[in-house]
Amino acid sequence: MTIIELVMTVAILGILASLVVPFTQMTVKRTRELELRRDLREIRTALDAYKKDYDDLVKIKSLNKSGYPESLDKLVEGEDFGGASPLKKKYLRRIPVDPFNRPAAGEKPQWGLRSYTDDPESTNWGGEDVFDVYSLSEDTAIDGTKYKDW
């Protein structure tokens, strides 16, 4: 093998490697986006189930209460609405982690929260209840939207 053949082989391998790296990065980003969509759907489904149980099981409703949980922790701890069964119903095993806003070791997952009375475009949580969640990431998705708008 001559030096020219060796240089050509290294050049071809370099070109192939430069094509594979962006493809791999895009695959990783797409996988994280799918995980974010799944986590948002999981939390939102749990919030809806909590609200439905509140509406169905609480006989005397408070005027200043929307029926949504006070925090995401309530979905994990469970709630006894005083229905036929005295057991606490849990809505999540754990709070999912935002793949674009991972907490440091030992910290709780962080999500942007919206209250039932908050303005839908606001990023300031009113603190009364958790009506909706969103990602705290300012990054842009593959489709050009912001993750925080999902």
mmCIF file of C-alpha atoms in Angstrom:
data_model
loop_
_atom_site.group_PDB
_atom_site.id
_atom_site.type_symbol
_atom_site.label_atom_id
_atom_site.label_comp_id
_atom_site.label_asym_id
_atom_site.label_seq_id
_atom_site.Cartn_x
_atom_site.Cartn_y
_atom_site.Cartn_z
ATOM 1 C CA MET A 1 0.000 0.000 0.000
ATOM 2 C CA THR A 2 1.395 3.355 -0.963
ATOM 3 C CA ILE A 3 1.166 6.605 0.931
ATOM 4 C CA ILE A 4 -1.342 7.950 -1.613
ATOM 5 C CA GLU A 5 -3.688 5.020 -1.021
ATOM 6 C CA LEU A 6 -3.389 5.527 2.727
ATOM 7 C CA VAL A 7 -4.166 9.265 2.468
ATOM 8 C CA MET A 8 -7.171 8.540 0.219
ATOM 9 C CA THR A 9 -8.505 5.959 2.681
ATOM 10 C CA VAL A 10 -8.190 8.372 5.613
ATOM 11 C CA ALA A 11 -9.896 11.130 3.583
ATOM 12 C CA ILE A 12 -12.813 8.864 2.659
ATOM 13 C CA LEU A 13 -13.224 7.756 6.292
ATOM 14 C CA GLY A 14 -13.162 11.417 7.396
ATOM 15 C CA ILE A 15 -15.917 12.309 4.910
ATOM 16 C CA LEU A 16 -18.060 9.367 6.028
ATOM 17 C CA ALA A 17 -17.561 10.278 9.703
ATOM 18 C CA SER A 18 -18.581 13.894 9.041
ATOM 19 C CA LEU A 19 -21.832 12.612 7.511
ATOM 20 C CA VAL A 20 -22.638 10.237 10.365
ATOM 21 C CA VAL A 21 -22.154 12.669 13.293
ATOM 22 C CA PRO A 22 -25.004 15.114 12.375
ATOM 23 C CA PHE A 23 -27.320 12.183 11.680
ATOM 24 C CA THR A 24 -26.558 10.757 15.124
ATOM 25 C CA GLN A 25 -27.120 14.136 16.800
ATOM 26 C CA MET A 26 -30.485 14.513 15.050
ATOM 27 C CA THR A 27 -31.502 11.015 16.148
ATOM 28 C CA VAL A 28 -30.654 11.811 19.771
ATOM 29 C CA LYS A 29 -32.646 15.081 19.620
ATOM 30 C CA ARG A 30 -35.634 13.355 18.019
ATOM 31 C CA THR A 31 -35.580 10.667 20.731
ATOM 32 C CA ARG A 32 -35.539 13.319 23.481
ATOM 33 C CA GLU A 33 -38.442 15.126 21.789
ATOM 34 C CA LEU A 34 -40.475 11.915 21.748
ATOM 35 C CA GLU A 35 -39.681 11.439 25.443
ATOM 36 C CA LEU A 36 -40.818 15.010 26.196
ATOM 37 C CA ARG A 37 -44.104 14.504 24.347
ATOM 38 C CA ARG A 38 -44.714 11.253 26.222
ATOM 39 C CA ASP A 39 -43.916 12.835 29.604
ATOM 40 C CA LEU A 40 -46.186 15.833 28.953
ATOM 41 C CA ARG A 41 -49.008 13.503 27.900
ATOM 42 C CA GLU A 42 -48.498 11.353 31.022
ATOM 43 C CA ILE A 43 -48.664 14.329 33.398
ATOM 44 C CA ARG A 44 -51.598 15.955 31.597
ATOM 45 C CA THR A 45 -53.534 12.689 31.593
ATOM 46 C CA ALA A 46 -52.925 12.345 35.361
ATOM 47 C CA LEU A 47 -54.096 15.943 35.919
ATOM 48 C CA ASP A 48 -57.278 15.249 33.952
ATOM 49 C CA ALA A 49 -57.925 12.028 35.886
ATOM 50 C CA TYR A 50 -57.445 13.875 39.196
ATOM 51 C CA LYS A 51 -59.896 16.582 38.109
ATOM 52 C CA LYS A 52 -62.443 14.003 36.939
ATOM 53 C CA ASP A 53 -62.258 12.144 40.264
ATOM 54 C CA TYR A 54 -62.628 15.421 42.157
ATOM 55 C CA ASP A 55 -65.718 16.320 40.111
ATOM 56 C CA ASP A 56 -67.224 12.829 40.497
ATOM 57 C CA LEU A 57 -66.407 12.095 44.147
ATOM 58 C CA VAL A 58 -66.436 15.378 46.039
ATOM 59 C CA LYS A 59 -70.022 16.077 47.016
ATOM 60 C CA ILE A 60 -69.580 19.534 48.558
ATOM 61 C CA LYS A 61 -67.278 21.603 46.383
ATOM 62 C CA SER A 62 -65.504 24.729 47.548
ATOM 63 C CA LEU A 63 -66.028 27.894 45.500
ATOM 64 C CA ASN A 64 -62.359 28.841 45.570
ATOM 65 C CA LYS A 65 -61.128 25.395 44.479
ATOM 66 C CA SER A 66 -60.850 24.360 40.819
ATOM 67 C CA GLY A 67 -60.509 20.640 41.488
ATOM 68 C CA TYR A 68 -56.941 20.420 40.183
ATOM 69 C CA PRO A 69 -54.096 19.336 42.534
ATOM 70 C CA GLU A 70 -52.135 21.941 44.509
ATOM 71 C CA SER A 71 -48.836 20.485 43.253
ATOM 72 C CA LEU A 72 -47.492 17.687 41.093
ATOM 73 C CA ASP A 73 -46.521 15.870 44.288
ATOM 74 C CA LYS A 74 -50.246 15.293 44.991
ATOM 75 C CA LEU A 75 -50.385 13.106 41.873
ATOM 76 C CA VAL A 76 -47.668 10.876 43.332
ATOM 77 C CA GLU A 77 -48.803 10.928 46.977
ATOM 78 C CA GLY A 78 -52.412 10.243 46.059
ATOM 79 C CA GLU A 79 -55.719 11.657 47.200
ATOM 80 C CA ASP A 80 -58.743 10.339 49.042
ATOM 81 C CA PHE A 81 -61.777 12.275 47.870
ATOM 82 C CA GLY A 82 -64.085 10.588 50.359
ATOM 83 C CA GLY A 83 -65.707 8.294 47.813
ATOM 84 C CA ALA A 84 -66.889 4.729 48.317
ATOM 85 C CA SER A 85 -63.299 3.518 48.748
ATOM 86 C CA PRO A 86 -61.329 5.019 51.663
ATOM 87 C CA LEU A 87 -58.013 4.363 49.902
ATOM 88 C CA LYS A 88 -55.851 7.051 48.379
ATOM 89 C CA LYS A 89 -55.770 6.917 44.615
ATOM 90 C CA LYS A 90 -52.351 7.620 43.111
ATOM 91 C CA TYR A 91 -52.152 9.082 39.615
ATOM 92 C CA LEU A 92 -48.404 8.836 38.921
ATOM 93 C CA ARG A 93 -45.683 6.520 40.225
ATOM 94 C CA ARG A 94 -43.171 9.351 39.934
ATOM 95 C CA ILE A 95 -42.983 12.776 38.360
ATOM 96 C CA PRO A 96 -41.404 12.352 34.916
ATOM 97 C CA VAL A 97 -38.160 14.195 34.170
ATOM 98 C CA ASP A 98 -38.077 16.823 31.426
ATOM 99 C CA PRO A 99 -35.438 15.462 29.002
ATOM 100 C CA PHE A 100 -34.391 19.011 28.036
ATOM 101 C CA ASN A 101 -34.232 20.286 31.631
ATOM 102 C CA ARG A 102 -32.737 17.466 33.686
ATOM 103 C CA PRO A 103 -32.270 18.208 37.401
ATOM 104 C CA ALA A 104 -28.978 17.733 39.217
ATOM 105 C CA ALA A 105 -28.522 14.552 41.234
ATOM 106 C CA GLY A 106 -30.899 14.396 44.178
ATOM 107 C CA GLU A 107 -33.147 17.251 42.987
ATOM 108 C CA LYS A 108 -36.790 16.972 42.012
ATOM 109 C CA PRO A 109 -37.834 17.227 38.344
ATOM 110 C CA GLN A 110 -38.670 20.808 37.363
ATOM 111 C CA TRP A 111 -41.604 21.703 35.109
ATOM 112 C CA GLY A 112 -43.237 24.982 34.290
ATOM 113 C CA LEU A 113 -46.665 25.076 35.949
ATOM 114 C CA ARG A 114 -49.875 26.877 35.039
ATOM 115 C CA SER A 115 -52.789 27.455 37.371
ATOM 116 C CA TYR A 116 -56.438 27.264 36.289
ATOM 117 C CA THR A 117 -56.743 31.026 36.735
ATOM 118 C CA ASP A 118 -53.427 31.919 35.009
ATOM 119 C CA ASP A 119 -53.225 33.561 31.618
ATOM 120 C CA PRO A 120 -52.396 30.786 29.089
ATOM 121 C CA GLU A 121 -49.434 32.777 27.732
ATOM 122 C CA SER A 122 -48.053 33.602 31.190
ATOM 123 C CA THR A 123 -44.975 31.955 32.653
ATOM 124 C CA ASN A 124 -45.838 33.121 36.177
ATOM 125 C CA TRP A 125 -47.552 30.364 38.111
ATOM 126 C CA GLY A 126 -50.375 31.612 40.315
ATOM 127 C CA GLY A 127 -49.744 28.840 42.843
ATOM 128 C CA GLU A 128 -53.378 27.883 43.515
ATOM 129 C CA ASP A 129 -53.353 24.610 41.607
ATOM 130 C CA VAL A 130 -51.672 22.793 38.713
ATOM 131 C CA PHE A 131 -53.846 23.009 35.613
ATOM 132 C CA ASP A 132 -51.104 22.398 33.026
ATOM 133 C CA VAL A 133 -47.357 21.774 32.711
ATOM 134 C CA TYR A 134 -44.762 22.802 30.156
ATOM 135 C CA SER A 135 -41.036 22.401 29.593
ATOM 136 C CA LEU A 136 -38.739 25.060 31.037
ATOM 137 C CA SER A 137 -36.328 24.644 28.118
ATOM 138 C CA GLU A 138 -35.817 27.650 25.835
ATOM 139 C CA ASP A 139 -34.473 25.407 23.039
ATOM 140 C CA THR A 140 -36.109 25.075 19.639
ATOM 141 C CA ALA A 141 -37.506 21.770 18.401
ATOM 142 C CA ILE A 142 -36.797 20.147 15.053
ATOM 143 C CA ASP A 143 -40.098 21.520 13.711
ATOM 144 C CA GLY A 144 -39.112 25.104 14.681
ATOM 145 C CA THR A 145 -41.378 25.493 17.739
ATOM 146 C CA LYS A 146 -40.151 26.140 21.273
ATOM 147 C CA TYR A 147 -40.317 23.226 23.721
ATOM 148 C CA LYS A 148 -41.941 25.502 26.301
ATOM 149 C CA ASP A 149 -44.901 25.976 23.898
ATOM 150 C CA TRP A 150 -45.723 22.276 23.633
#
